[in-house]
């Protein structure tokens, strides 16, 4: 714990990592296919050369990701996506020194497509394969472009499947400080959007409607849990929205509705979003202060939320804490974050067996 707080200790660690990187030039491919994005990226010498993502938009008509259809779409897209990433990076397959792919957590059939492709490519080229934890990759999305946090930092990972606060002491040195006991933040956004009748995926749509709404219209509960807790729980908040809609006889909006009804929708979106954002901010700041850390990275699909980006940065600045949030294309699932982990792991000699298989419930470990 002591060296986490020591400035000179962390400066030494950061310069040691930079020095090690300057000696060897490695080129690595990263593949992401754990949910509904087929994505591939090329990283050389720790720098991103290209990132190509194909998003499966067709799930919106089913109101959520259909696992079987996701796997089939990955099958169709994996080769063109990888080829485009190599082309954009101006790198030939023969120049690759390693192939990395996500092996969990996520949808098993979806993961298997990218993982099997990645392993086969590595085998065919006679180069190492590196299995990557999707949650570790989200943390690395903050290390793709400048400005980057230096170690140690706190990472708030908020996606459709996870809500986690992680103490990041260095590459491969993580301590899980807290996570959700039930729904993930993104899942709550998606479920509430469904109740309001705004469509899927709910997060970006609620974000857009909320921009015109009053966050104080309804005071939905803020689930902080017990004093000092860094765990999350969003299912009670979701139920509270459901009861409110039932009590007030809310009917989902239609295109022909009056502006007043659209205003009601905007106010409800803003009120729900404010409750989620308040909790995420309070706990991220608490995690940083309790660990003597002055940097917070945010990652995962929900880090695209405009209110979270704006308010977390503002509140943290008032407490002399710096916030890092990746570019939008690196917030949601992407190959760049996978290639960054793959590069670090290859540099550290942490390659994987070709027998590595999909682990849909993989949990973050050091
Ligand atoms: O990280 P991600 O792309 O996939 C998972 O690993 O889950 O996250 C997807 C989640 C979805 O729940 C989506 O509704 C949410 O991120 N999301 C947002 C926004 N953009 C995406 N949530 C709130 N506001 C947004 N702007
Ligand atoms: Zn994700």
mmCIF file of C-alpha atoms and ligand atoms in Angstrom:
data_model
loop_
_atom_site.group_PDB
_atom_site.id
_atom_site.type_symbol
_atom_site.label_atom_id
_atom_site.label_comp_id
_atom_site.label_asym_id
_atom_site.label_seq_id
_atom_site.Cartn_x
_atom_site.Cartn_y
_atom_site.Cartn_z
ATOM 1 C CA UNK A 1 0.000 0.000 0.000
ATOM 2 C CA UNK A 2 2.860 2.317 0.901
ATOM 3 C CA UNK A 3 4.414 2.519 -2.593
ATOM 4 C CA UNK A 4 0.972 3.148 -4.147
ATOM 5 C CA UNK A 5 1.032 6.494 -2.427
ATOM 6 C CA UNK A 6 4.665 7.273 -3.002
ATOM 7 C CA UNK A 7 5.127 9.680 -5.913
ATOM 8 C CA UNK A 8 8.746 8.708 -6.488
ATOM 9 C CA UNK A 9 7.758 5.003 -6.447
ATOM 10 C CA UNK A 10 5.148 5.473 -9.149
ATOM 11 C CA UNK A 11 7.411 7.776 -11.226
ATOM 12 C CA UNK A 12 10.096 5.097 -11.137
ATOM 13 C CA UNK A 13 7.575 2.426 -12.233
ATOM 14 C CA UNK A 14 6.321 4.569 -15.146
ATOM 15 C CA UNK A 15 9.821 5.397 -16.420
ATOM 16 C CA UNK A 16 10.894 1.745 -16.079
ATOM 17 C CA UNK A 17 7.948 0.708 -18.293
ATOM 18 C CA UNK A 18 8.764 3.428 -20.861
ATOM 19 C CA UNK A 19 12.449 2.406 -20.945
ATOM 20 C CA UNK A 20 11.619 -1.282 -21.469
ATOM 21 C CA UNK A 21 9.291 -0.374 -24.353
ATOM 22 C CA UNK A 22 11.928 1.736 -26.129
ATOM 23 C CA UNK A 23 14.243 -1.257 -26.659
ATOM 24 C CA UNK A 24 12.084 -3.653 -28.703
ATOM 25 C CA UNK A 25 9.728 -3.071 -31.636
ATOM 26 C CA UNK A 26 6.865 -5.551 -31.792
ATOM 27 C CA UNK A 27 3.784 -5.532 -34.020
ATOM 28 C CA UNK A 28 0.632 -7.160 -32.717
ATOM 29 C CA UNK A 29 -2.919 -7.789 -33.894
ATOM 30 C CA UNK A 30 -5.805 -7.512 -31.402
ATOM 31 C CA UNK A 31 -9.238 -9.070 -31.910
ATOM 32 C CA UNK A 32 -12.464 -8.315 -30.020
ATOM 33 C CA UNK A 33 -15.648 -10.379 -30.490
ATOM 34 C CA UNK A 34 -17.122 -10.824 -26.999
ATOM 35 C CA UNK A 35 -20.516 -9.223 -27.672
ATOM 36 C CA UNK A 36 -21.891 -7.356 -30.687
ATOM 37 C CA UNK A 37 -18.784 -5.640 -32.061
ATOM 38 C CA UNK A 38 -16.362 -7.401 -34.408
ATOM 39 C CA UNK A 39 -13.194 -5.370 -34.122
ATOM 40 C CA UNK A 40 -9.512 -5.702 -35.007
ATOM 41 C CA UNK A 41 -6.544 -3.406 -34.440
ATOM 42 C CA UNK A 42 -2.804 -3.272 -35.020
ATOM 43 C CA UNK A 43 -0.368 -1.928 -32.429
ATOM 44 C CA UNK A 44 3.328 -1.448 -33.162
ATOM 45 C CA UNK A 45 5.850 -0.426 -30.546
ATOM 46 C CA UNK A 46 2.983 0.416 -28.152
ATOM 47 C CA UNK A 47 1.343 2.765 -30.668
ATOM 48 C CA UNK A 48 -2.000 2.144 -32.336
ATOM 49 C CA UNK A 49 -1.733 1.997 -36.147
ATOM 50 C CA UNK A 50 -5.304 1.041 -37.057
ATOM 51 C CA UNK A 51 -8.598 0.061 -35.446
ATOM 52 C CA UNK A 52 -11.588 -1.245 -37.425
ATOM 53 C CA UNK A 53 -14.947 -1.993 -35.783
ATOM 54 C CA UNK A 54 -18.103 -3.500 -37.309
ATOM 55 C CA UNK A 55 -21.094 -2.991 -35.011
ATOM 56 C CA UNK A 56 -24.085 -5.344 -35.255
ATOM 57 C CA UNK A 57 -26.872 -2.788 -35.436
ATOM 58 C CA UNK A 58 -29.513 -5.375 -36.398
ATOM 59 C CA UNK A 59 -29.943 -6.462 -32.732
ATOM 60 C CA UNK A 60 -31.950 -3.279 -32.083
ATOM 61 C CA UNK A 61 -35.047 -4.764 -33.681
ATOM 62 C CA UNK A 62 -34.962 -7.580 -31.086
ATOM 63 C CA UNK A 63 -34.531 -5.184 -28.151
ATOM 64 C CA UNK A 64 -31.195 -6.739 -27.130
ATOM 65 C CA UNK A 65 -28.261 -8.832 -28.348
ATOM 66 C CA UNK A 66 -29.351 -12.246 -29.695
ATOM 67 C CA UNK A 67 -26.331 -14.508 -28.959
ATOM 68 C CA UNK A 68 -26.782 -16.922 -31.876
ATOM 69 C CA UNK A 69 -27.137 -14.076 -34.388
ATOM 70 C CA UNK A 70 -24.144 -12.294 -32.857
ATOM 71 C CA UNK A 71 -21.927 -15.378 -33.406
ATOM 72 C CA UNK A 72 -23.046 -15.735 -37.007
ATOM 73 C CA UNK A 73 -22.383 -12.064 -37.737
ATOM 74 C CA UNK A 74 -18.889 -12.346 -36.191
ATOM 75 C CA UNK A 75 -18.253 -15.334 -38.507
ATOM 76 C CA UNK A 76 -19.161 -13.265 -41.545
ATOM 77 C CA UNK A 77 -17.193 -10.193 -40.514
ATOM 78 C CA UNK A 78 -14.052 -11.418 -38.794
ATOM 79 C CA UNK A 79 -11.924 -11.905 -41.931
ATOM 80 C CA UNK A 80 -12.887 -8.624 -43.677
ATOM 81 C CA UNK A 81 -12.426 -6.674 -40.424
ATOM 82 C CA UNK A 82 -8.948 -8.138 -39.777
ATOM 83 C CA UNK A 83 -7.950 -7.577 -43.419
ATOM 84 C CA UNK A 84 -9.076 -3.956 -43.284
ATOM 85 C CA UNK A 85 -7.186 -3.333 -40.029
ATOM 86 C CA UNK A 86 -3.959 -4.726 -41.553
ATOM 87 C CA UNK A 87 -4.516 -2.722 -44.729
ATOM 88 C CA UNK A 88 -5.136 0.534 -42.847
ATOM 89 C CA UNK A 89 -2.069 -0.102 -40.697
ATOM 90 C CA UNK A 90 -0.007 -0.887 -43.823
ATOM 91 C CA UNK A 91 1.199 -4.039 -42.112
ATOM 92 C CA UNK A 92 1.372 -7.466 -43.754
ATOM 93 C CA UNK A 93 0.530 -10.645 -41.849
ATOM 94 C CA UNK A 94 4.193 -11.664 -42.060
ATOM 95 C CA UNK A 95 5.222 -8.576 -40.095
ATOM 96 C CA UNK A 96 3.105 -9.604 -37.094
ATOM 97 C CA UNK A 97 4.964 -10.792 -33.984
ATOM 98 C CA UNK A 98 1.851 -11.916 -32.124
ATOM 99 C CA UNK A 99 -1.938 -12.271 -32.287
ATOM 100 C CA UNK A 100 -4.147 -11.426 -29.311
ATOM 101 C CA UNK A 101 -7.875 -12.079 -28.873
ATOM 102 C CA UNK A 102 -10.424 -11.832 -26.069
ATOM 103 C CA UNK A 103 -11.209 -15.142 -24.313
ATOM 104 C CA UNK A 104 -13.756 -13.788 -21.783
ATOM 105 C CA UNK A 105 -15.961 -12.567 -20.233
ATOM 106 C CA UNK A 106 -18.832 -12.304 -22.712
ATOM 107 C CA UNK A 107 -21.083 -14.417 -24.916
ATOM 108 C CA UNK A 108 -19.455 -17.808 -25.374
ATOM 109 C CA UNK A 109 -20.390 -18.301 -29.053
ATOM 110 C CA UNK A 110 -19.298 -14.766 -29.907
ATOM 111 C CA UNK A 111 -15.961 -15.072 -28.080
ATOM 112 C CA UNK A 112 -15.220 -18.402 -29.783
ATOM 113 C CA UNK A 113 -15.273 -16.798 -33.239
ATOM 114 C CA UNK A 114 -12.526 -14.223 -32.524
ATOM 115 C CA UNK A 115 -10.590 -16.560 -30.246
ATOM 116 C CA UNK A 116 -10.529 -19.485 -32.708
ATOM 117 C CA UNK A 117 -9.654 -17.178 -35.583
ATOM 118 C CA UNK A 118 -6.849 -15.551 -33.556
ATOM 119 C CA UNK A 119 -5.377 -18.869 -32.442
ATOM 120 C CA UNK A 120 -5.510 -20.289 -35.991
ATOM 121 C CA UNK A 121 -3.834 -17.206 -37.447
ATOM 122 C CA UNK A 122 -1.059 -17.356 -34.830
ATOM 123 C CA UNK A 123 -0.591 -21.082 -35.499
ATOM 124 C CA UNK A 124 -0.499 -20.537 -39.269
ATOM 125 C CA UNK A 125 2.053 -17.728 -38.975
ATOM 126 C CA UNK A 126 4.112 -19.573 -36.352
ATOM 127 C CA UNK A 127 3.916 -16.663 -33.883
ATOM 128 C CA UNK A 128 2.716 -16.430 -30.251
ATOM 129 C CA UNK A 129 -0.950 -16.210 -29.317
ATOM 130 C CA UNK A 130 -2.024 -14.033 -26.383
ATOM 131 C CA UNK A 131 -5.428 -14.477 -24.704
ATOM 132 C CA UNK A 132 -6.862 -11.212 -23.338
ATOM 133 C CA UNK A 133 -9.377 -10.538 -20.550
ATOM 134 C CA UNK A 134 -12.037 -8.190 -21.956
ATOM 135 C CA UNK A 135 -12.234 -6.246 -18.663
ATOM 136 C CA UNK A 136 -8.467 -5.774 -18.572
ATOM 137 C CA UNK A 137 -8.717 -4.517 -22.151
ATOM 138 C CA UNK A 138 -11.295 -1.887 -21.115
ATOM 139 C CA UNK A 139 -8.796 -0.585 -18.538
ATOM 140 C CA UNK A 140 -6.174 -0.359 -21.308
ATOM 141 C CA UNK A 141 -8.503 1.755 -23.453
ATOM 142 C CA UNK A 142 -7.234 4.628 -21.298
ATOM 143 C CA UNK A 143 -3.661 3.864 -22.345
ATOM 144 C CA UNK A 144 -4.201 4.044 -26.125
ATOM 145 C CA UNK A 145 -3.774 7.779 -26.666
ATOM 146 C CA UNK A 146 -2.426 10.796 -24.814
ATOM 147 C CA UNK A 147 -3.220 12.130 -22.325
ATOM 148 C CA UNK A 148 -2.896 8.847 -20.421
ATOM 149 C CA UNK A 149 -3.063 8.227 -16.691
ATOM 150 C CA UNK A 150 0.183 7.115 -15.082
ATOM 151 C CA UNK A 151 0.277 4.262 -12.582
ATOM 152 C CA UNK A 152 -1.283 3.907 -10.119
ATOM 153 C CA UNK A 153 -4.803 5.009 -11.067
ATOM 154 C CA UNK A 154 -8.382 4.026 -10.341
ATOM 155 C CA UNK A 155 -10.399 2.656 -13.252
ATOM 156 C CA UNK A 156 -14.180 2.849 -13.353
ATOM 157 C CA UNK A 157 -15.299 0.290 -15.935
ATOM 158 C CA UNK A 158 -18.963 0.762 -16.822
ATOM 159 C CA UNK A 159 -20.406 -1.351 -19.619
ATOM 160 C CA UNK A 160 -23.498 -3.364 -20.512
ATOM 161 C CA UNK A 161 -22.245 -6.366 -18.563
ATOM 162 C CA UNK A 162 -20.041 -4.877 -15.827
ATOM 163 C CA UNK A 163 -19.633 -2.051 -13.352
ATOM 164 C CA UNK A 164 -16.268 -2.231 -11.617
ATOM 165 C CA UNK A 165 -13.875 -0.051 -9.676
ATOM 166 C CA UNK A 166 -10.313 -1.281 -10.037
ATOM 167 C CA UNK A 167 -7.070 -0.120 -8.444
ATOM 168 C CA UNK A 168 -4.540 -0.301 -11.288
ATOM 169 C CA UNK A 169 -1.036 -0.416 -9.802
ATOM 170 C CA UNK A 170 0.634 -1.291 -13.119
ATOM 171 C CA UNK A 171 0.055 -3.543 -16.110
ATOM 172 C CA UNK A 172 -1.235 -6.880 -14.731
ATOM 173 C CA UNK A 173 -1.433 -5.516 -11.185
ATOM 174 C CA UNK A 174 -5.070 -5.039 -10.345
ATOM 175 C CA UNK A 175 -7.151 -4.972 -7.214
ATOM 176 C CA UNK A 176 -10.909 -5.145 -7.634
ATOM 177 C CA UNK A 177 -12.294 -2.581 -5.180
ATOM 178 C CA UNK A 178 -15.987 -3.050 -5.895
ATOM 179 C CA UNK A 179 -18.471 -4.165 -8.512
ATOM 180 C CA UNK A 180 -22.193 -4.419 -9.070
ATOM 181 C CA UNK A 181 -24.199 -6.886 -7.026
ATOM 182 C CA UNK A 182 -26.925 -7.078 -9.672
ATOM 183 C CA UNK A 183 -27.470 -5.073 -12.881
ATOM 184 C CA UNK A 184 -24.553 -3.343 -14.606
ATOM 185 C CA UNK A 185 -24.935 0.406 -15.230
ATOM 186 C CA UNK A 186 -25.335 -0.096 -19.005
ATOM 187 C CA UNK A 187 -27.862 -2.862 -18.416
ATOM 188 C CA UNK A 188 -29.909 -0.475 -16.242
ATOM 189 C CA UNK A 189 -29.812 2.125 -19.047
ATOM 190 C CA UNK A 190 -30.960 -0.515 -21.570
ATOM 191 C CA UNK A 191 -33.768 -1.867 -19.347
ATOM 192 C CA UNK A 192 -35.109 1.564 -18.408
ATOM 193 C CA UNK A 193 -35.012 2.596 -22.090
ATOM 194 C CA UNK A 194 -37.145 -0.448 -22.867
ATOM 195 C CA UNK A 195 -39.701 0.555 -20.181
ATOM 196 C CA UNK A 196 -39.823 4.075 -21.604
ATOM 197 C CA UNK A 197 -40.219 2.647 -25.108
ATOM 198 C CA UNK A 198 -37.235 4.487 -26.595
ATOM 199 C CA UNK A 199 -35.517 1.458 -28.184
ATOM 200 C CA UNK A 200 -32.166 -0.329 -28.007
ATOM 201 C CA UNK A 201 -29.352 0.230 -27.136
ATOM 202 C CA UNK A 202 -30.818 2.392 -24.400
ATOM 203 C CA UNK A 203 -27.731 4.225 -23.161
ATOM 204 C CA UNK A 204 -27.114 6.520 -26.144
ATOM 205 C CA UNK A 205 -30.870 7.154 -26.582
ATOM 206 C CA UNK A 206 -31.450 8.072 -22.922
ATOM 207 C CA UNK A 207 -28.356 10.277 -23.108
ATOM 208 C CA UNK A 208 -29.820 12.145 -26.110
ATOM 209 C CA UNK A 209 -33.327 12.620 -24.648
ATOM 210 C CA UNK A 210 -31.889 13.569 -21.234
ATOM 211 C CA UNK A 211 -30.081 16.541 -22.768
ATOM 212 C CA UNK A 212 -33.445 18.338 -23.047
ATOM 213 C CA UNK A 213 -34.835 17.145 -19.697
ATOM 214 C CA UNK A 214 -34.942 18.255 -16.074
ATOM 215 C CA UNK A 215 -32.814 15.958 -13.858
ATOM 216 C CA UNK A 216 -34.770 17.082 -10.772
ATOM 217 C CA UNK A 217 -38.177 16.144 -12.291
ATOM 218 C CA UNK A 218 -38.328 12.889 -10.247
ATOM 219 C CA UNK A 219 -35.967 12.131 -7.395
ATOM 220 C CA UNK A 220 -35.149 8.477 -8.086
ATOM 221 C CA UNK A 221 -33.175 6.674 -5.330
ATOM 222 C CA UNK A 222 -29.364 6.781 -5.324
ATOM 223 C CA UNK A 223 -28.205 3.304 -4.265
ATOM 224 C CA UNK A 224 -25.049 4.142 -2.275
ATOM 225 C CA UNK A 225 -25.373 0.983 -0.111
ATOM 226 C CA UNK A 226 -23.696 0.973 3.304
ATOM 227 C CA UNK A 227 -21.313 3.710 4.463
ATOM 228 C CA UNK A 228 -18.035 3.688 2.517
ATOM 229 C CA UNK A 229 -19.095 0.854 0.183
ATOM 230 C CA UNK A 230 -17.530 0.666 -3.278
ATOM 231 C CA UNK A 231 -20.067 -1.920 -4.460
ATOM 232 C CA UNK A 232 -22.918 -0.954 -6.805
ATOM 233 C CA UNK A 233 -26.555 -2.020 -7.156
ATOM 234 C CA UNK A 234 -28.808 -0.706 -9.924
ATOM 235 C CA UNK A 235 -31.730 -3.142 -9.923
ATOM 236 C CA UNK A 236 -33.592 -1.223 -7.154
ATOM 237 C CA UNK A 237 -33.302 2.010 -9.139
ATOM 238 C CA UNK A 238 -34.668 0.239 -12.230
ATOM 239 C CA UNK A 239 -37.635 -1.108 -10.195
ATOM 240 C CA UNK A 240 -38.253 2.333 -8.783
ATOM 241 C CA UNK A 241 -38.537 3.726 -12.346
ATOM 242 C CA UNK A 242 -40.946 0.889 -13.209
ATOM 243 C CA UNK A 243 -43.188 1.669 -10.182
ATOM 244 C CA UNK A 244 -43.153 5.366 -11.023
ATOM 245 C CA UNK A 245 -44.228 4.667 -14.612
ATOM 246 C CA UNK A 246 -47.024 2.342 -13.418
ATOM 247 C CA UNK A 247 -48.220 4.786 -10.768
ATOM 248 C CA UNK A 248 -48.403 7.682 -13.211
ATOM 249 C CA UNK A 249 -49.901 5.599 -16.061
ATOM 250 C CA UNK A 250 -46.961 6.358 -18.412
ATOM 251 C CA UNK A 251 -47.480 5.244 -22.022
ATOM 252 C CA UNK A 252 -44.419 4.933 -24.321
ATOM 253 C CA UNK A 253 -44.117 7.874 -26.722
ATOM 254 C CA UNK A 254 -45.101 7.633 -30.363
ATOM 255 C CA UNK A 255 -44.033 9.749 -33.326
ATOM 256 C CA UNK A 256 -47.419 11.524 -33.423
ATOM 257 C CA UNK A 257 -47.260 12.583 -29.732
ATOM 258 C CA UNK A 258 -47.402 16.181 -28.557
ATOM 259 C CA UNK A 259 -44.201 18.064 -27.578
ATOM 260 C CA UNK A 260 -45.413 17.898 -23.947
ATOM 261 C CA UNK A 261 -45.171 14.115 -23.982
ATOM 262 C CA UNK A 262 -41.696 14.309 -25.442
ATOM 263 C CA UNK A 263 -40.802 16.692 -22.627
ATOM 264 C CA UNK A 264 -42.056 14.134 -20.098
ATOM 265 C CA UNK A 265 -39.810 11.501 -21.703
ATOM 266 C CA UNK A 266 -36.841 13.890 -21.622
ATOM 267 C CA UNK A 267 -37.480 14.679 -17.924
ATOM 268 C CA UNK A 268 -37.714 10.984 -17.014
ATOM 269 C CA UNK A 269 -34.509 10.174 -18.931
ATOM 270 C CA UNK A 270 -32.673 13.067 -17.260
ATOM 271 C CA UNK A 271 -33.915 12.039 -13.786
ATOM 272 C CA UNK A 272 -32.895 8.395 -14.206
ATOM 273 C CA UNK A 273 -29.535 9.305 -15.743
ATOM 274 C CA UNK A 274 -28.787 11.754 -12.904
ATOM 275 C CA UNK A 275 -29.326 8.981 -10.323
ATOM 276 C CA UNK A 276 -26.901 6.598 -12.085
ATOM 277 C CA UNK A 277 -24.304 9.315 -12.712
ATOM 278 C CA UNK A 278 -24.433 10.594 -9.096
ATOM 279 C CA UNK A 279 -23.636 7.112 -7.773
ATOM 280 C CA UNK A 280 -20.856 6.431 -10.298
ATOM 281 C CA UNK A 281 -19.191 9.762 -9.517
ATOM 282 C CA UNK A 282 -19.455 9.449 -5.720
ATOM 283 C CA UNK A 283 -17.955 5.957 -5.707
ATOM 284 C CA UNK A 284 -15.174 6.693 -8.193
ATOM 285 C CA UNK A 285 -14.071 9.705 -6.112
ATOM 286 C CA UNK A 286 -14.349 7.691 -2.897
ATOM 287 C CA UNK A 287 -12.190 4.911 -4.420
ATOM 288 C CA UNK A 288 -9.519 7.423 -5.458
ATOM 289 C CA UNK A 289 -9.427 9.249 -2.132
ATOM 290 C CA UNK A 290 -9.475 6.061 -0.040
ATOM 291 C CA UNK A 291 -6.428 4.812 -1.971
ATOM 292 C CA UNK A 292 -4.531 8.088 -2.081
ATOM 293 C CA UNK A 293 -4.756 8.187 -5.892
ATOM 294 C CA UNK A 294 -5.273 11.414 -7.877
ATOM 295 C CA UNK A 295 -6.170 9.927 -11.275
ATOM 296 C CA UNK A 296 -9.341 8.183 -12.439
ATOM 297 C CA UNK A 297 -9.750 6.428 -15.779
ATOM 298 C CA UNK A 298 -13.234 5.648 -17.093
ATOM 299 C CA UNK A 299 -13.920 2.905 -19.635
ATOM 300 C CA UNK A 300 -16.700 0.760 -21.128
ATOM 301 C CA UNK A 301 -19.759 1.732 -23.161
ATOM 302 C CA UNK A 302 -21.317 3.913 -20.443
ATOM 303 C CA UNK A 303 -18.207 6.112 -20.409
ATOM 304 C CA UNK A 304 -19.655 7.508 -23.656
ATOM 305 C CA UNK A 305 -22.387 9.125 -21.521
ATOM 306 C CA UNK A 306 -22.146 12.882 -21.925
ATOM 307 C CA UNK A 307 -23.402 13.701 -18.428
ATOM 308 C CA UNK A 308 -20.984 11.254 -16.779
ATOM 309 C CA UNK A 309 -18.071 12.701 -18.787
ATOM 310 C CA UNK A 310 -18.996 16.284 -17.990
ATOM 311 C CA UNK A 311 -19.890 15.974 -14.312
ATOM 312 C CA UNK A 312 -17.185 13.515 -13.256
ATOM 313 C CA UNK A 313 -14.519 15.760 -14.773
ATOM 314 C CA UNK A 314 -16.033 18.791 -13.028
ATOM 315 C CA UNK A 315 -16.461 17.185 -9.580
ATOM 316 C CA UNK A 316 -13.025 15.539 -9.691
ATOM 317 C CA UNK A 317 -11.308 18.801 -10.684
ATOM 318 C CA UNK A 318 -12.792 20.397 -7.555
ATOM 319 C CA UNK A 319 -10.998 17.692 -5.547
ATOM 320 C CA UNK A 320 -7.723 17.953 -7.470
ATOM 321 C CA UNK A 321 -8.305 14.605 -9.181
ATOM 322 C CA UNK A 322 -7.650 14.215 -12.910
ATOM 323 C CA UNK A 323 -10.105 12.241 -15.041
ATOM 324 C CA UNK A 324 -9.188 10.334 -18.215
ATOM 325 C CA UNK A 325 -11.889 9.180 -20.614
ATOM 326 C CA UNK A 326 -11.014 7.593 -23.964
ATOM 327 C CA UNK A 327 -12.252 8.792 -27.339
ATOM 328 C CA UNK A 328 -15.764 7.517 -28.085
ATOM 329 C CA UNK A 329 -14.545 4.748 -30.418
ATOM 330 C CA UNK A 330 -12.433 3.306 -27.582
ATOM 331 C CA UNK A 331 -15.214 3.586 -24.952
ATOM 332 C CA UNK A 332 -17.336 0.838 -26.484
ATOM 333 C CA UNK A 333 -15.860 -2.556 -27.376
ATOM 334 C CA UNK A 334 -12.889 -2.296 -29.751
ATOM 335 C CA UNK A 335 -9.820 -4.186 -30.953
ATOM 336 C CA UNK A 336 -7.413 -1.355 -30.048
ATOM 337 C CA UNK A 337 -7.743 -1.992 -26.306
ATOM 338 C CA UNK A 338 -7.181 -5.730 -26.912
ATOM 339 C CA UNK A 339 -4.067 -5.112 -29.017
ATOM 340 C CA UNK A 340 -2.688 -2.783 -26.304
ATOM 341 C CA UNK A 341 -2.997 -5.549 -23.678
ATOM 342 C CA UNK A 342 -1.627 -8.071 -26.172
ATOM 343 C CA UNK A 343 1.396 -5.858 -26.770
ATOM 344 C CA UNK A 344 2.089 -5.430 -23.031
ATOM 345 C CA UNK A 345 1.694 -9.159 -22.432
ATOM 346 C CA UNK A 346 3.952 -10.098 -25.319
ATOM 347 C CA UNK A 347 6.581 -7.654 -24.041
ATOM 348 C CA UNK A 348 6.360 -9.376 -20.672
ATOM 349 C CA UNK A 349 6.548 -12.867 -22.235
ATOM 350 C CA UNK A 350 2.989 -13.653 -21.118
ATOM 351 C CA UNK A 351 1.845 -15.707 -24.077
ATOM 352 C CA UNK A 352 -1.020 -18.237 -24.008
ATOM 353 C CA UNK A 353 -1.420 -21.872 -24.903
ATOM 354 C CA UNK A 354 -3.310 -22.666 -28.106
ATOM 355 C CA UNK A 355 -5.537 -24.784 -25.878
ATOM 356 C CA UNK A 356 -6.928 -21.636 -24.254
ATOM 357 C CA UNK A 357 -10.709 -21.732 -24.527
ATOM 358 C CA UNK A 358 -13.541 -19.234 -24.053
ATOM 359 C CA UNK A 359 -14.362 -18.321 -20.453
ATOM 360 C CA UNK A 360 -17.726 -16.505 -20.531
ATOM 361 C CA UNK A 361 -17.592 -15.760 -16.771
ATOM 362 C CA UNK A 362 -13.923 -14.823 -16.534
ATOM 363 C CA UNK A 363 -13.240 -12.461 -13.633
ATOM 364 C CA UNK A 364 -10.432 -9.907 -13.483
ATOM 365 C CA UNK A 365 -7.262 -11.130 -11.817
ATOM 366 C CA UNK A 366 -3.643 -9.957 -11.571
HETATM 367 O O1 LIG B 1 -18.626 -1.752 -23.377
HETATM 368 P P1 LIG B 1 -19.829 -1.973 -24.241
HETATM 369 O O2 LIG B 1 -19.767 -1.499 -25.661
HETATM 370 O O3 LIG B 1 -20.196 -3.490 -24.310
HETATM 371 C C1 LIG B 1 -20.131 -4.331 -23.200
HETATM 372 O O4 LIG B 1 -19.036 -4.878 -22.952
HETATM 373 O O5 LIG B 1 -21.162 -4.413 -22.504
HETATM 374 O O6 LIG B 1 -21.071 -1.289 -23.466
HETATM 375 C C2 LIG B 1 -22.366 -1.290 -23.991
HETATM 376 C C3 LIG B 1 -23.267 -0.553 -23.015
HETATM 377 C C4 LIG B 1 -24.756 -0.648 -23.369
HETATM 378 O O7 LIG B 1 -25.469 -1.013 -22.207
HETATM 379 C C5 LIG B 1 -25.102 0.775 -23.810
HETATM 380 O O8 LIG B 1 -26.453 1.125 -23.552
HETATM 381 C C6 LIG B 1 -24.147 1.589 -22.963
HETATM 382 O O9 LIG B 1 -22.937 0.848 -22.986
HETATM 383 N N1 LIG B 1 -23.927 2.937 -23.522
HETATM 384 C C7 LIG B 1 -24.284 4.073 -22.903
HETATM 385 C C8 LIG B 1 -23.980 5.134 -23.796
HETATM 386 N N2 LIG B 1 -23.421 4.604 -24.919
HETATM 387 C C9 LIG B 1 -23.392 3.240 -24.739
HETATM 388 N N3 LIG B 1 -24.837 4.277 -21.693
HETATM 389 C C10 LIG B 1 -25.117 5.561 -21.346
HETATM 390 N N4 LIG B 1 -24.873 6.623 -22.151
HETATM 391 C C11 LIG B 1 -24.299 6.465 -23.366
HETATM 392 N N5 LIG B 1 -24.054 7.515 -24.145
HETATM 393 ZN ZN1 LIG B 2 -17.094 -4.228 -23.081
#
